[in-house]
Amino acid sequence: MQDHDHVPLRRGMGDAPAAPLRVVLLAPATSAHTRRWADDLAVRGHQVTVCSWHEPGVCPDGWRAASAPAGGRRPLRELRAGRWLRREVHGARPDVIHVHSLGAHGALSLLLPARPAVPLLVTPWGSELRAADRHPGRALVARLALRRATRVVPTSREVAELVATRYRVLRSRITVLSWGVPDVLLDAGHDADPRLTRAKYGIPAEATVVLSVRSTSEVYRTHEVLAAFSRVARVRPDLFLLLVAGHQPVHAAARHAQREYLGLLRARAQDLSGRVALLDQPLGQAEMFSLMRASDVAISVPRSDQRSSSVLEAAAAGCRLLLSDIAPYRELLADGLLADLLPDPLVSTLADALSGTGPLNAADRLANNQLIRQTERGSLKIAELERLYREVVRAGAM
């Protein structure tokens, strides 16, 4: 497997600048990751088209988004989607196609010609590979999509190993590339006064603030986070728990499930009035980072994950990190990140950690911030992605 620290390709002193690339992202247009990479590629001068299974909503200037035809029952909708996708790709004339996720968009990629005329990259999302463990249909989609890929680009070494061993992708076709942290957060994120952020969201000025940095959902075990906090709240009156509803699912059934989950969460939090806040309004990346800056402790405890941008951002913001004891987070500690790993049973281990937790000292905050600046700067990651695109395009032209 190739790591993301490979030596960059260099042009000679007299070489002309490389021409912009035409890139199709076959990806959910509502995803913050998709939008960020589309923005960053467009800023670097590339022509970006996002082909999404769902309606993209309002898109920024600089790149184009298109969505698959809505309506109709399967398999009619899939048939229409195949025609739509091939038409979009023909019109975009891409140099490279990059598939994000192996759910709906992995399935969409199978509607492209069996031998695409341009390089095809796939970034598998760890949660979908875990879901494939329980669903043979999803596993088949993942296997077929990965088999077609010119290059597979996971964000963690654990998922890279999974792709190599379970899905039998040649290690020479795997490149690990983290999403990193946007430069704007690293360079300007410490200007806002955390006291003003606390006042804006009704957070007590003197509280020790515990922030669950992932979306409120079963995947991120928010009920278990609340249960652990409830155990400790009686003996730690200074603690204040902040939950963020996060991204609203596109599917109606998933939105309904999220509303039910939030309803149960609110009911269980009633006994902790004044000690727990649930923010259910949409938050942009800068707003979320300001909340991290105003918090003392950040929690991310899924049963599976990749190299989470939210965790990296919380580290850059100076939070003490309480993380589930899973392979991608152990990778972060091996790379030098300072954090506490919590094995199962989560409610007990998280309660124990919260009972004695407090803000990081200045030296540890600085160490985590410097690590993220040195290894996870977003502009360097997008430059690596651009080099990877050019590498596979050149290889395909030989």
CSV table of C-alpha atoms in Angstrom, one decimal:
chain,number,residue,atom,x,y,z
A,1,MET,CA,0.0,0.0,0.0
A,2,GLN,CA,1.2,3.5,-0.7
A,3,ASP,CA,1.0,6.0,2.1
A,4,HIS,CA,0.1,9.7,1.6
A,5,ASP,CA,3.7,10.8,2.2
A,6,HIS,CA,5.1,9.9,-1.2
A,7,VAL,CA,7.5,12.2,-2.9
A,8,PRO,CA,5.7,14.8,-5.0
A,9,LEU,CA,6.1,14.9,-8.8
A,10,ARG,CA,8.1,17.9,-9.9
A,11,ARG,CA,8.3,19.8,-13.1
A,12,GLY,CA,11.5,21.1,-14.6
A,13,MET,CA,12.3,24.7,-14.3
A,14,GLY,CA,11.4,25.4,-17.9
A,15,ASP,CA,8.2,23.3,-18.0
A,16,ALA,CA,4.9,25.0,-18.8
A,17,PRO,CA,2.3,24.8,-16.0
A,18,ALA,CA,0.2,21.7,-16.3
A,19,ALA,CA,-3.2,22.1,-17.9
A,20,PRO,CA,-6.3,22.1,-15.8
A,21,LEU,CA,-8.0,18.7,-15.4
A,22,ARG,CA,-11.7,17.9,-16.1
A,23,VAL,CA,-12.9,16.0,-13.1
A,24,VAL,CA,-16.2,14.2,-12.5
A,25,LEU,CA,-17.0,13.5,-8.8
A,26,LEU,CA,-19.6,10.7,-8.6
A,27,ALA,CA,-20.5,11.6,-5.1
A,28,PRO,CA,-23.3,12.9,-2.8
A,29,ALA,CA,-23.5,16.6,-3.6
A,30,THR,CA,-24.9,17.3,-0.1
A,31,SER,CA,-21.8,15.9,1.6
A,32,ALA,CA,-19.5,18.4,3.2
A,33,HIS,CA,-16.5,16.3,2.0
A,34,THR,CA,-17.7,16.3,-1.6
A,35,ARG,CA,-18.3,20.1,-1.5
A,36,ARG,CA,-15.0,20.8,0.1
A,37,TRP,CA,-13.0,18.8,-2.5
A,38,ALA,CA,-15.1,20.2,-5.4
A,39,ASP,CA,-14.4,23.8,-4.0
A,40,ASP,CA,-10.7,23.1,-3.6
A,41,LEU,CA,-10.2,21.5,-7.0
A,42,ALA,CA,-12.1,24.4,-8.6
A,43,VAL,CA,-10.0,27.0,-6.8
A,44,ARG,CA,-6.9,25.2,-8.3
A,45,GLY,CA,-8.4,25.8,-11.8
A,46,HIS,CA,-9.9,22.4,-12.5
A,47,GLN,CA,-13.2,21.9,-14.2
A,48,VAL,CA,-15.4,20.0,-11.7
A,49,THR,CA,-18.7,18.3,-12.3
A,50,VAL,CA,-20.5,16.5,-9.3
A,51,CYS,CA,-22.9,13.8,-10.4
A,52,SER,CA,-25.1,13.0,-7.4
A,53,TRP,CA,-27.9,10.5,-6.8
A,54,HIS,CA,-29.8,13.1,-4.8
A,55,GLU,CA,-30.6,16.8,-5.4
A,56,PRO,CA,-27.6,18.9,-4.7
A,57,GLY,CA,-29.4,22.0,-3.3
A,58,VAL,CA,-27.7,25.3,-3.7
A,59,CYS,CA,-24.1,24.9,-5.0
A,60,PRO,CA,-21.3,27.5,-4.8
A,61,ASP,CA,-19.9,29.1,-7.8
A,62,GLY,CA,-17.0,27.4,-9.4
A,63,TRP,CA,-18.3,23.9,-10.1
A,64,ARG,CA,-21.3,22.2,-11.6
A,65,ALA,CA,-23.7,19.7,-10.0
A,66,ALA,CA,-26.2,17.4,-11.6
A,67,SER,CA,-28.6,14.9,-10.0
A,68,ALA,CA,-30.0,11.6,-11.2
A,69,PRO,CA,-33.6,11.7,-12.5
A,70,ALA,CA,-36.0,11.4,-9.5
A,71,GLY,CA,-39.3,9.4,-9.4
A,72,GLY,CA,-40.2,6.1,-10.7
A,73,ARG,CA,-39.8,2.7,-9.2
A,74,ARG,CA,-36.8,0.4,-9.4
A,75,PRO,CA,-35.4,-0.9,-11.7
A,76,LEU,CA,-36.9,1.9,-14.0
A,77,ARG,CA,-35.2,4.6,-12.0
A,78,GLU,CA,-31.8,2.8,-12.2
A,79,LEU,CA,-32.2,2.5,-16.0
A,80,ARG,CA,-32.9,6.2,-16.3
A,81,ALA,CA,-30.0,7.0,-14.0
A,82,GLY,CA,-27.7,4.9,-16.2
A,83,ARG,CA,-28.6,6.9,-19.3
A,84,TRP,CA,-28.4,10.2,-17.3
A,85,LEU,CA,-24.9,9.4,-16.0
A,86,ARG,CA,-23.5,8.3,-19.3
A,87,ARG,CA,-24.9,11.5,-20.9
A,88,GLU,CA,-23.3,13.7,-18.1
A,89,VAL,CA,-20.0,12.0,-18.4
A,90,HIS,CA,-20.0,12.3,-22.2
A,91,GLY,CA,-20.8,16.0,-21.9
A,92,ALA,CA,-18.1,16.6,-19.2
A,93,ARG,CA,-15.4,14.8,-21.1
A,94,PRO,CA,-13.5,14.1,-17.9
A,95,ASP,CA,-9.8,13.3,-17.6
A,96,VAL,CA,-10.7,11.3,-14.4
A,97,ILE,CA,-13.7,10.1,-12.5
A,98,HIS,CA,-13.6,9.9,-8.7
A,99,VAL,CA,-16.3,7.8,-6.9
A,100,HIS,CA,-17.0,8.8,-3.3
A,101,SER,CA,-18.6,6.1,-1.2
A,102,LEU,CA,-19.7,2.6,-2.1
A,103,GLY,CA,-23.3,3.0,-1.3
A,104,ALA,CA,-25.6,4.6,-3.9
A,105,HIS,CA,-22.7,6.2,-5.7
A,106,GLY,CA,-20.8,2.9,-5.9
A,107,ALA,CA,-23.8,1.3,-7.4
A,108,LEU,CA,-24.1,4.3,-9.9
A,109,SER,CA,-20.5,3.7,-10.9
A,110,LEU,CA,-21.5,0.2,-12.1
A,111,LEU,CA,-23.7,1.9,-14.7
A,112,LEU,CA,-20.7,3.3,-16.5
A,113,PRO,CA,-19.2,1.3,-19.3
A,114,ALA,CA,-17.4,-1.9,-18.0
A,115,ARG,CA,-14.1,-0.5,-19.3
A,116,PRO,CA,-14.2,3.3,-18.6
A,117,ALA,CA,-12.3,5.4,-21.2
A,118,VAL,CA,-10.7,7.4,-18.3
A,119,PRO,CA,-9.1,6.5,-15.0
A,120,LEU,CA,-11.6,5.7,-12.2
A,121,LEU,CA,-10.7,6.3,-8.6
A,122,VAL,CA,-12.8,5.1,-5.6
A,123,THR,CA,-12.7,6.5,-2.1
A,124,PRO,CA,-14.5,3.9,0.1
A,125,TRP,CA,-16.2,5.2,3.3
A,126,GLY,CA,-15.5,3.0,6.2
A,127,SER,CA,-19.1,2.9,7.5
A,128,GLU,CA,-20.3,1.5,4.1
A,129,LEU,CA,-17.7,-1.2,4.2
A,130,ARG,CA,-18.9,-2.2,7.7
A,131,ALA,CA,-22.5,-2.2,6.5
A,132,ALA,CA,-21.4,-4.5,3.6
A,133,ASP,CA,-20.4,-7.0,6.3
A,134,ARG,CA,-24.1,-7.5,7.1
A,135,HIS,CA,-25.6,-7.1,3.6
A,136,PRO,CA,-24.5,-9.4,0.7
A,137,GLY,CA,-25.9,-7.0,-1.9
A,138,ARG,CA,-23.8,-4.1,-0.6
A,139,ALA,CA,-20.8,-6.3,-0.4
A,140,LEU,CA,-21.3,-7.2,-4.1
A,141,VAL,CA,-21.5,-3.6,-5.1
A,142,ALA,CA,-18.4,-2.8,-3.1
A,143,ARG,CA,-16.5,-5.7,-4.7
A,144,LEU,CA,-17.5,-4.8,-8.2
A,145,ALA,CA,-16.8,-1.1,-7.8
A,146,LEU,CA,-13.4,-1.7,-6.2
A,147,ARG,CA,-12.5,-4.2,-8.9
A,148,ARG,CA,-13.1,-1.6,-11.6
A,149,ALA,CA,-11.0,1.1,-9.9
A,150,THR,CA,-7.8,2.3,-11.4
A,151,ARG,CA,-6.8,3.5,-7.9
A,152,VAL,CA,-8.5,3.0,-4.5
A,153,VAL,CA,-8.0,6.0,-2.1
A,154,PRO,CA,-9.1,5.3,1.5
A,155,THR,CA,-8.4,7.8,4.3
A,156,SER,CA,-7.0,5.3,6.8
A,157,ARG,CA,-4.5,2.5,6.8
A,158,GLU,CA,-7.0,0.1,8.4
A,159,VAL,CA,-9.5,0.5,5.6
A,160,ALA,CA,-6.7,0.2,3.1
A,161,GLU,CA,-5.8,-3.2,4.7
A,162,LEU,CA,-9.5,-4.2,4.6
A,163,VAL,CA,-9.7,-3.4,0.9
A,164,ALA,CA,-6.5,-5.3,0.2
A,165,THR,CA,-7.4,-8.5,2.2
A,166,ARG,CA,-11.2,-8.8,2.0
A,167,TYR,CA,-11.7,-7.3,-1.5
A,168,ARG,CA,-8.4,-8.5,-3.0
A,169,VAL,CA,-7.4,-5.1,-4.4
A,170,LEU,CA,-3.7,-5.1,-5.3
A,171,ARG,CA,-1.7,-3.1,-2.8
A,172,SER,CA,0.0,-1.3,-5.6
A,173,ARG,CA,-3.5,0.2,-6.5
A,174,ILE,CA,-4.1,1.6,-3.0
A,175,THR,CA,-3.1,5.1,-1.9
A,176,VAL,CA,-4.0,6.3,1.6
A,177,LEU,CA,-5.0,10.0,1.6
A,178,SER,CA,-6.6,11.8,4.5
A,179,TRP,CA,-9.1,14.6,3.9
A,180,GLY,CA,-7.1,16.7,6.4
A,181,VAL,CA,-8.2,20.1,7.9
A,182,PRO,CA,-8.9,23.2,5.8
A,183,ASP,CA,-6.2,25.8,5.9
A,184,VAL,CA,-8.8,28.5,6.8
A,185,LEU,CA,-9.5,26.7,10.1
A,186,LEU,CA,-5.8,26.2,10.9
A,187,ASP,CA,-4.8,29.7,10.0
A,188,ALA,CA,-7.7,31.8,11.2
A,189,GLY,CA,-9.6,29.6,13.6
A,190,HIS,CA,-8.1,31.0,16.8
A,191,ASP,CA,-9.3,34.6,16.2
A,192,ALA,CA,-12.8,34.1,17.6
A,193,ASP,CA,-13.3,34.6,21.3
A,194,PRO,CA,-14.6,31.3,22.8
A,195,ARG,CA,-16.5,33.3,25.4
A,196,LEU,CA,-18.6,34.9,22.7
A,197,THR,CA,-19.3,31.5,21.1
A,198,ARG,CA,-20.5,30.2,24.5
A,199,ALA,CA,-22.8,33.1,24.9
A,200,LYS,CA,-24.2,32.7,21.4
A,201,TYR,CA,-25.3,29.1,22.1
A,202,GLY,CA,-26.3,29.6,25.8
A,203,ILE,CA,-23.4,27.6,27.2
A,204,PRO,CA,-22.5,28.5,30.8
A,205,ALA,CA,-19.3,30.7,30.8
A,206,GLU,CA,-17.6,28.7,33.5
A,207,ALA,CA,-18.6,25.2,32.6
A,208,THR,CA,-16.3,22.4,31.5
A,209,VAL,CA,-17.9,21.8,28.1
A,210,VAL,CA,-18.0,18.3,26.6
A,211,LEU,CA,-18.8,18.3,22.8
A,212,SER,CA,-20.0,15.3,20.9
A,213,VAL,CA,-18.4,16.3,17.6
A,214,ARG,CA,-20.2,13.8,15.4
A,215,SER,CA,-23.8,13.9,14.1
A,216,THR,CA,-26.5,12.7,16.6
A,217,SER,CA,-27.2,9.2,15.5
A,218,GLU,CA,-27.0,5.5,16.4
A,219,VAL,CA,-23.9,5.2,14.3
A,220,TYR,CA,-22.1,7.7,16.6
A,221,ARG,CA,-23.7,6.2,19.8
A,222,THR,CA,-25.1,9.5,21.0
A,223,HIS,CA,-27.5,7.7,23.5
A,224,GLU,CA,-24.5,6.0,25.1
A,225,VAL,CA,-22.7,9.3,25.3
A,226,LEU,CA,-25.7,10.8,27.1
A,227,ALA,CA,-26.0,7.8,29.4
A,228,ALA,CA,-22.4,8.1,30.4
A,229,PHE,CA,-22.8,11.9,31.0
A,230,SER,CA,-25.9,11.2,33.1
A,231,ARG,CA,-23.9,8.9,35.4
A,232,VAL,CA,-21.3,11.6,36.0
A,233,ALA,CA,-23.4,14.7,36.1
A,234,ARG,CA,-24.4,14.3,39.7
A,235,VAL,CA,-20.7,14.3,40.9
A,236,ARG,CA,-19.4,16.8,38.3
A,237,PRO,CA,-21.8,19.8,38.5
A,238,ASP,CA,-19.3,21.8,36.3
A,239,LEU,CA,-19.8,19.5,33.2
A,240,PHE,CA,-22.0,20.7,30.3
A,241,LEU,CA,-22.8,18.4,27.4
A,242,LEU,CA,-23.3,19.8,23.9
A,243,LEU,CA,-24.8,17.6,21.2
A,244,VAL,CA,-25.1,18.5,17.5
A,245,ALA,CA,-27.9,17.1,15.3
A,246,GLY,CA,-25.6,17.3,12.3
A,247,HIS,CA,-26.3,16.4,8.7
A,248,GLN,CA,-29.9,15.7,7.8
A,249,PRO,CA,-30.3,12.5,5.8
A,250,VAL,CA,-31.6,12.7,2.2
A,251,HIS,CA,-33.7,9.6,2.4
A,252,ALA,CA,-37.2,10.2,3.9
A,253,ALA,CA,-37.0,7.0,5.9
A,254,ALA,CA,-33.6,8.0,7.3
A,255,ARG,CA,-34.9,11.5,8.2
A,256,HIS,CA,-37.8,9.9,10.0
A,257,ALA,CA,-35.4,7.6,11.9
A,258,GLN,CA,-33.2,10.5,12.8
A,259,ARG,CA,-36.2,12.5,14.2
A,260,GLU,CA,-37.3,9.5,16.3
A,261,TYR,CA,-33.7,9.2,17.6
A,262,LEU,CA,-33.6,12.9,18.5
A,263,GLY,CA,-37.0,12.7,20.2
A,264,LEU,CA,-35.8,9.9,22.4
A,265,LEU,CA,-32.6,11.8,23.2
A,266,ARG,CA,-34.5,14.9,24.2
A,267,ALA,CA,-36.8,12.9,26.4
A,268,ARG,CA,-33.9,11.3,28.2
A,269,ALA,CA,-32.1,14.7,28.6
A,270,GLN,CA,-35.1,16.3,30.4
A,271,ASP,CA,-33.8,15.2,33.8
A,272,LEU,CA,-30.6,17.1,33.0
A,273,SER,CA,-32.2,20.4,32.2
A,274,GLY,CA,-29.6,23.2,32.1
A,275,ARG,CA,-26.7,20.6,31.7
A,276,VAL,CA,-27.3,19.4,28.1
A,277,ALA,CA,-27.9,21.4,24.9
A,278,LEU,CA,-28.9,19.8,21.6
A,279,LEU,CA,-28.2,22.1,18.6
A,280,ASP,CA,-30.5,21.0,15.8
A,281,GLN,CA,-29.9,23.9,13.4
A,282,PRO,CA,-27.5,23.4,10.5
A,283,LEU,CA,-23.9,24.4,11.3
A,284,GLY,CA,-21.3,25.2,8.7
A,285,GLN,CA,-17.7,24.0,9.1
A,286,ALA,CA,-16.5,27.4,10.5
A,287,GLU,CA,-19.4,27.4,13.1
A,288,MET,CA,-18.6,23.9,14.2
A,289,PHE,CA,-14.9,24.7,14.6
A,290,SER,CA,-15.8,27.7,16.7
A,291,LEU,CA,-17.8,25.3,19.0
A,292,MET,CA,-14.8,23.1,19.2
A,293,ARG,CA,-12.7,26.1,20.2
A,294,ALA,CA,-15.2,26.9,22.9
A,295,SER,CA,-15.2,23.4,24.3
A,296,ASP,CA,-12.9,21.6,26.6
A,297,VAL,CA,-13.5,17.9,25.6
A,298,ALA,CA,-14.4,16.4,22.3
A,299,ILE,CA,-16.0,12.9,22.0
A,300,SER,CA,-16.1,10.6,18.9
A,301,VAL,CA,-17.0,7.0,19.7
A,302,PRO,CA,-18.3,5.1,16.7
A,303,ARG,CA,-17.8,1.4,16.4
A,304,SER,CA,-16.0,1.9,13.0
A,305,ASP,CA,-14.6,5.0,11.2
A,306,GLN,CA,-11.9,6.2,9.0
A,307,ARG,CA,-9.5,9.1,9.7
A,308,SER,CA,-12.2,11.5,10.8
A,309,SER,CA,-11.9,15.1,9.8
A,310,SER,CA,-14.0,16.1,12.8
A,311,VAL,CA,-11.5,14.4,15.2
A,312,LEU,CA,-8.6,16.1,13.4
A,313,GLU,CA,-10.4,19.5,13.6
A,314,ALA,CA,-11.1,19.0,17.3
A,315,ALA,CA,-7.4,18.3,17.9
A,316,ALA,CA,-6.4,21.4,16.0
A,317,ALA,CA,-9.0,23.4,18.1
A,318,GLY,CA,-7.3,22.3,21.4
A,319,CYS,CA,-9.9,19.9,22.8
A,320,ARG,CA,-9.1,16.9,24.9
A,321,LEU,CA,-10.0,13.9,22.8
A,322,LEU,CA,-12.1,11.0,24.1
A,323,LEU,CA,-12.2,8.4,21.3
A,324,SER,CA,-13.5,4.8,20.8
A,325,ASP,CA,-10.7,2.2,20.8
A,326,ILE,CA,-10.8,1.3,17.1
A,327,ALA,CA,-8.0,0.9,14.6
A,328,PRO,CA,-8.2,4.2,12.8
A,329,TYR,CA,-8.0,6.1,16.1
A,330,ARG,CA,-5.1,3.9,17.2
A,331,GLU,CA,-3.4,5.0,14.0
A,332,LEU,CA,-3.8,8.6,15.0
A,333,LEU,CA,-2.1,7.9,18.4
A,334,ALA,CA,0.7,6.0,16.6
A,335,ASP,CA,1.2,9.1,14.4
A,336,GLY,CA,1.6,11.2,17.6
A,337,LEU,CA,-1.8,12.5,18.4
A,338,LEU,CA,-2.6,12.9,22.2
A,339,ALA,CA,-6.0,11.3,23.0
A,340,ASP,CA,-7.7,8.8,25.3
A,341,LEU,CA,-9.0,5.6,23.8
A,342,LEU,CA,-12.1,4.1,25.4
A,343,PRO,CA,-12.8,0.4,25.0
A,344,ASP,CA,-16.2,-1.2,25.4
A,345,PRO,CA,-18.4,-1.2,27.5
A,346,LEU,CA,-18.6,2.4,26.3
A,347,VAL,CA,-21.0,3.8,28.9
A,348,SER,CA,-18.7,2.7,31.8
A,349,THR,CA,-15.4,3.7,30.3
A,350,LEU,CA,-16.7,7.0,29.0
A,351,ALA,CA,-18.3,7.8,32.4
A,352,ASP,CA,-15.0,7.0,34.1
A,353,ALA,CA,-13.1,9.3,31.7
A,354,LEU,CA,-15.6,12.1,32.2
A,355,SER,CA,-15.4,11.9,36.0
A,356,GLY,CA,-11.9,13.1,36.0
A,357,THR,CA,-11.6,15.0,32.7
A,358,GLY,CA,-10.7,18.6,32.1
A,359,PRO,CA,-9.1,20.9,29.6
A,360,LEU,CA,-5.8,19.9,28.0
A,361,ASN,CA,-2.8,21.7,29.4
A,362,ALA,CA,-1.2,24.3,27.1
A,363,ALA,CA,1.7,22.1,26.1
A,364,ASP,CA,-0.5,19.2,25.0
A,365,ARG,CA,-2.9,21.6,23.1
A,366,LEU,CA,0.1,23.0,21.3
A,367,ALA,CA,1.5,19.6,20.5
A,368,ASN,CA,-1.8,18.4,18.9
A,369,ASN,CA,-2.2,21.7,17.0
A,370,GLN,CA,1.3,21.5,15.6
A,371,LEU,CA,0.8,17.8,14.6
A,372,ILE,CA,-2.3,18.7,12.6
A,373,ARG,CA,-0.7,21.7,11.0
A,374,GLN,CA,2.3,19.6,9.9
A,375,THR,CA,0.6,16.4,8.7
A,376,GLU,CA,-3.1,17.3,7.9
A,377,ARG,CA,-3.1,20.7,6.2
A,378,GLY,CA,-5.9,20.7,3.7
A,379,SER,CA,-4.0,22.5,0.9
A,380,LEU,CA,-1.3,19.8,1.0
A,381,LYS,CA,-3.9,17.0,0.8
A,382,ILE,CA,-5.7,18.5,-2.2
A,383,ALA,CA,-2.3,19.0,-3.9
A,384,GLU,CA,-1.6,15.3,-3.3
A,385,LEU,CA,-5.0,14.4,-4.7
A,386,GLU,CA,-4.2,16.6,-7.8
A,387,ARG,CA,-0.8,14.8,-8.2
A,388,LEU,CA,-2.6,11.4,-7.9
A,389,TYR,CA,-5.1,12.5,-10.6
A,390,ARG,CA,-2.2,13.5,-13.0
A,391,GLU,CA,-0.3,10.3,-12.2
A,392,VAL,CA,-3.2,8.0,-13.3
A,393,VAL,CA,-4.1,10.2,-16.3
A,394,ARG,CA,-0.4,9.9,-17.5
A,395,ALA,CA,-0.4,6.2,-16.9
A,396,GLY,CA,-3.6,5.8,-18.9
A,397,ALA,CA,-2.2,7.7,-21.8
A,398,MET,CA,0.8,5.4,-22.1
